[in-house]
Amino acid sequence: YTDNLLKNNGDASNLSVFAKAEQDSDVPKEYTTESTAKQGAVLTDKDVDTIKKIAGVDEVTPSYNVVPTYMARDGASKKYEASINVKTDRTEVPLLAGTLKDNQVPAGQVVIPEGYLGVLGFKDASDAIGKTVTVRFEKALNAATFGAPAEYIDKVFTIAAVDKKSPTVLRYQAALTIAPTDAKEIHDE
């Protein structure tokens, strides 16, 4: 039990790095026409390159925040809300069906939660492996596109595995789990 608890709740070789955020004052500033929306601190490509050059760093995998509008099984008319998890580490994932080499989701593939099987019309976890789901993402807005009609990206994923809620996973969230390369592609589009 203890071994599974450790394997399923963290990757000892993974270190998360964040950009330093500016500290705001306790008093709000007056709004002017030059005011801009507050954004969280973000690591730049230059920051990532600097981190890659640090001795002992074998790999750098940026994290991207992508938010789905809905998901649907291909050929189905019903659409469902879904959450996305971008798997950036090698923490073991308890699986009902399918496999993940080195606990990584391959590009173009997805791990779906056990709870999604019924609504997506699968008989069981094994039935889902190799089938596809389409996820719609709304393109991120920026200053140039603010106020324009929403644009969408539809991404088809092949189901690689089905995960399960386990008592050895301390923070389980039923979500579609995708590769960082797919998240980057969606984010950058």
Coordinates of C-alpha atoms in Angstrom, one line a residue:
Y1 CA 0.0 0.0 0.0
T2 CA 2.7 2.5 1.0
D3 CA 4.7 1.8 -2.2
N4 CA 1.6 2.5 -4.3
L5 CA 0.9 5.6 -2.3
L6 CA 4.3 7.0 -3.1
K7 CA 4.2 5.9 -6.8
N8 CA 0.8 7.4 -7.4
N9 CA 1.3 10.8 -5.8
G10 CA 4.5 12.4 -7.1
D11 CA 7.5 12.0 -9.3
A12 CA 10.7 12.4 -7.1
S13 CA 12.7 13.4 -10.2
N14 CA 10.3 16.2 -11.1
L15 CA 10.8 19.9 -10.1
S16 CA 8.2 22.5 -10.9
V17 CA 9.6 26.0 -11.7
F18 CA 7.5 29.1 -11.9
A19 CA 8.2 32.7 -13.0
K20 CA 8.5 35.3 -10.3
A21 CA 5.2 37.2 -10.0
E22 CA 5.2 40.9 -9.3
Q23 CA 3.9 41.7 -5.9
D24 CA 1.0 44.1 -6.0
S25 CA 0.4 46.7 -3.5
D26 CA -2.3 46.3 -0.9
V27 CA -4.0 49.4 -2.3
P28 CA -5.5 49.2 -5.9
K29 CA -4.1 51.6 -8.5
E30 CA -6.4 54.0 -10.3
Y31 CA -7.5 52.8 -13.7
T32 CA -6.3 54.8 -16.7
T33 CA -6.4 54.2 -20.4
E34 CA -2.9 52.8 -20.2
S35 CA -4.0 50.2 -17.6
T36 CA -3.7 46.6 -18.7
A37 CA -5.4 43.4 -17.5
K38 CA -3.4 41.6 -14.9
Q39 CA -1.8 38.4 -16.1
G40 CA 0.0 35.7 -14.2
A41 CA 3.8 35.5 -14.5
V42 CA 4.9 33.3 -17.4
L43 CA 8.2 31.7 -18.2
T44 CA 9.5 32.8 -21.6
D45 CA 11.2 30.6 -24.2
K46 CA 14.5 32.3 -23.1
D47 CA 13.8 31.2 -19.5
V48 CA 13.2 27.6 -20.6
D49 CA 16.4 27.6 -22.6
T50 CA 18.3 28.9 -19.5
I51 CA 16.8 26.2 -17.3
K52 CA 17.8 23.5 -19.9
K53 CA 21.4 24.6 -19.6
I54 CA 21.6 24.0 -15.8
A55 CA 23.8 21.1 -14.9
G56 CA 21.8 18.0 -13.9
V57 CA 18.7 19.1 -15.7
D58 CA 17.8 16.2 -18.1
E59 CA 14.5 17.5 -19.5
V60 CA 12.4 20.6 -19.4
T61 CA 8.6 20.2 -20.1
P62 CA 6.6 23.5 -20.1
S63 CA 3.1 23.3 -18.8
Y64 CA 0.2 24.8 -20.9
N65 CA -3.2 25.7 -19.7
V66 CA -5.8 24.6 -22.2
V67 CA -9.5 24.7 -21.4
P68 CA -12.0 22.5 -23.3
T69 CA -15.4 23.7 -24.4
Y70 CA -16.8 20.1 -24.7
M71 CA -15.9 16.6 -25.7
A72 CA -17.8 14.0 -27.8
R73 CA -17.3 10.5 -29.0
D74 CA -16.8 10.6 -32.7
G75 CA -20.1 10.0 -34.6
A76 CA -22.2 10.9 -31.5
S77 CA -24.4 13.9 -31.3
K78 CA -24.2 14.4 -27.5
K79 CA -21.5 16.6 -26.2
Y80 CA -20.2 16.6 -22.6
E81 CA -18.3 19.0 -20.4
A82 CA -14.8 17.8 -19.6
S83 CA -11.7 18.9 -17.7
I84 CA -8.2 18.5 -19.1
N85 CA -5.1 17.4 -17.2
V86 CA -1.7 17.9 -19.0
K87 CA 0.6 15.1 -17.8
T88 CA 4.0 16.6 -17.4
D89 CA 5.6 14.1 -15.0
R90 CA 6.1 10.4 -14.6
T91 CA 3.8 9.8 -11.7
E92 CA 2.2 6.4 -12.0
V93 CA -1.4 6.4 -13.0
P94 CA -3.6 3.5 -11.9
L95 CA -5.2 2.1 -15.1
L96 CA -8.2 -0.1 -15.8
A97 CA -7.2 -0.7 -19.4
G98 CA -4.5 0.3 -21.8
T99 CA -0.9 1.1 -21.1
L100 CA 1.4 4.1 -20.8
K101 CA 5.0 3.7 -21.6
D102 CA 7.1 5.3 -18.8
N103 CA 3.8 6.7 -17.4
Q104 CA 3.6 9.2 -20.3
V105 CA 0.6 9.9 -22.6
P106 CA 1.7 9.7 -26.2
A107 CA 1.1 12.7 -28.5
G108 CA -2.3 12.5 -30.1
Q109 CA -3.6 10.1 -27.5
V110 CA -5.7 10.6 -24.3
V111 CA -6.3 8.8 -21.0
I112 CA -10.0 9.0 -20.1
P113 CA -11.4 8.5 -16.6
E114 CA -13.5 5.4 -15.7
G115 CA -16.5 7.7 -15.0
Y116 CA -16.6 8.8 -18.7
L117 CA -17.1 5.3 -20.1
G118 CA -20.9 5.0 -19.8
V119 CA -21.8 8.5 -21.1
L120 CA -19.4 8.0 -24.1
G121 CA -21.1 4.7 -24.9
F122 CA -18.4 2.2 -24.1
K123 CA -19.3 -1.3 -22.8
D124 CA -16.2 -1.3 -20.5
A125 CA -12.7 0.0 -20.3
S126 CA -11.3 -2.4 -22.8
D127 CA -13.9 -1.4 -25.4
A128 CA -12.6 2.2 -25.2
I129 CA -9.0 1.5 -26.1
G130 CA -8.1 2.6 -29.7
K131 CA -11.4 4.5 -30.1
T132 CA -11.4 8.3 -30.6
V133 CA -12.9 11.3 -28.8
T134 CA -13.1 14.8 -30.2
V135 CA -12.4 17.7 -27.8
R136 CA -13.3 21.3 -28.7
F137 CA -11.1 24.1 -27.4
E138 CA -11.8 27.8 -27.6
K139 CA -8.8 29.7 -29.0
A140 CA -7.3 32.0 -26.4
L141 CA -8.2 35.6 -26.7
N142 CA -5.5 38.3 -26.9
A143 CA -5.6 42.1 -27.3
A144 CA -5.8 41.7 -31.1
T145 CA -8.8 39.2 -31.0
F146 CA -10.7 40.6 -28.0
G147 CA -14.3 41.2 -29.0
A148 CA -14.1 39.1 -32.1
P149 CA -16.3 36.0 -32.5
A150 CA -14.9 33.0 -30.8
E151 CA -12.8 30.6 -32.8
Y152 CA -12.5 26.9 -32.0
I153 CA -10.0 24.1 -32.4
D154 CA -11.3 20.6 -32.7
K155 CA -8.7 17.9 -31.7
V156 CA -9.3 14.2 -32.2
F157 CA -7.6 12.0 -29.6
T158 CA -7.2 8.2 -29.7
I159 CA -7.9 6.6 -26.3
A160 CA -4.6 5.0 -25.0
A161 CA -5.8 4.1 -21.5
V162 CA -8.6 4.4 -19.0
D163 CA -7.7 5.5 -15.5
K164 CA -9.4 4.7 -12.2
K165 CA -10.0 6.4 -8.9
S166 CA -7.8 4.7 -6.4
P167 CA -7.5 5.0 -2.6
T168 CA -3.7 5.4 -3.2
V169 CA -4.2 8.6 -5.2
L170 CA -4.6 11.6 -2.8
R171 CA -5.7 14.2 -5.4
Y172 CA -7.8 12.4 -8.1
Q173 CA -9.7 14.5 -10.6
A174 CA -11.7 12.9 -13.3
A175 CA -10.3 14.6 -16.4
L176 CA -9.0 13.8 -19.9
T177 CA -5.3 13.5 -19.6
I178 CA -3.2 14.6 -22.6
A179 CA 0.5 15.0 -23.5
P180 CA 2.3 18.4 -23.1
T181 CA 3.0 18.4 -26.9
D182 CA -0.7 18.3 -27.6
A183 CA -1.3 21.1 -25.0
K184 CA 1.4 23.2 -26.6
E185 CA -0.1 22.7 -30.1
I186 CA -3.6 23.7 -28.9
H187 CA -2.2 26.7 -26.9
D188 CA -0.1 28.0 -29.8
E189 CA -2.8 27.6 -32.5

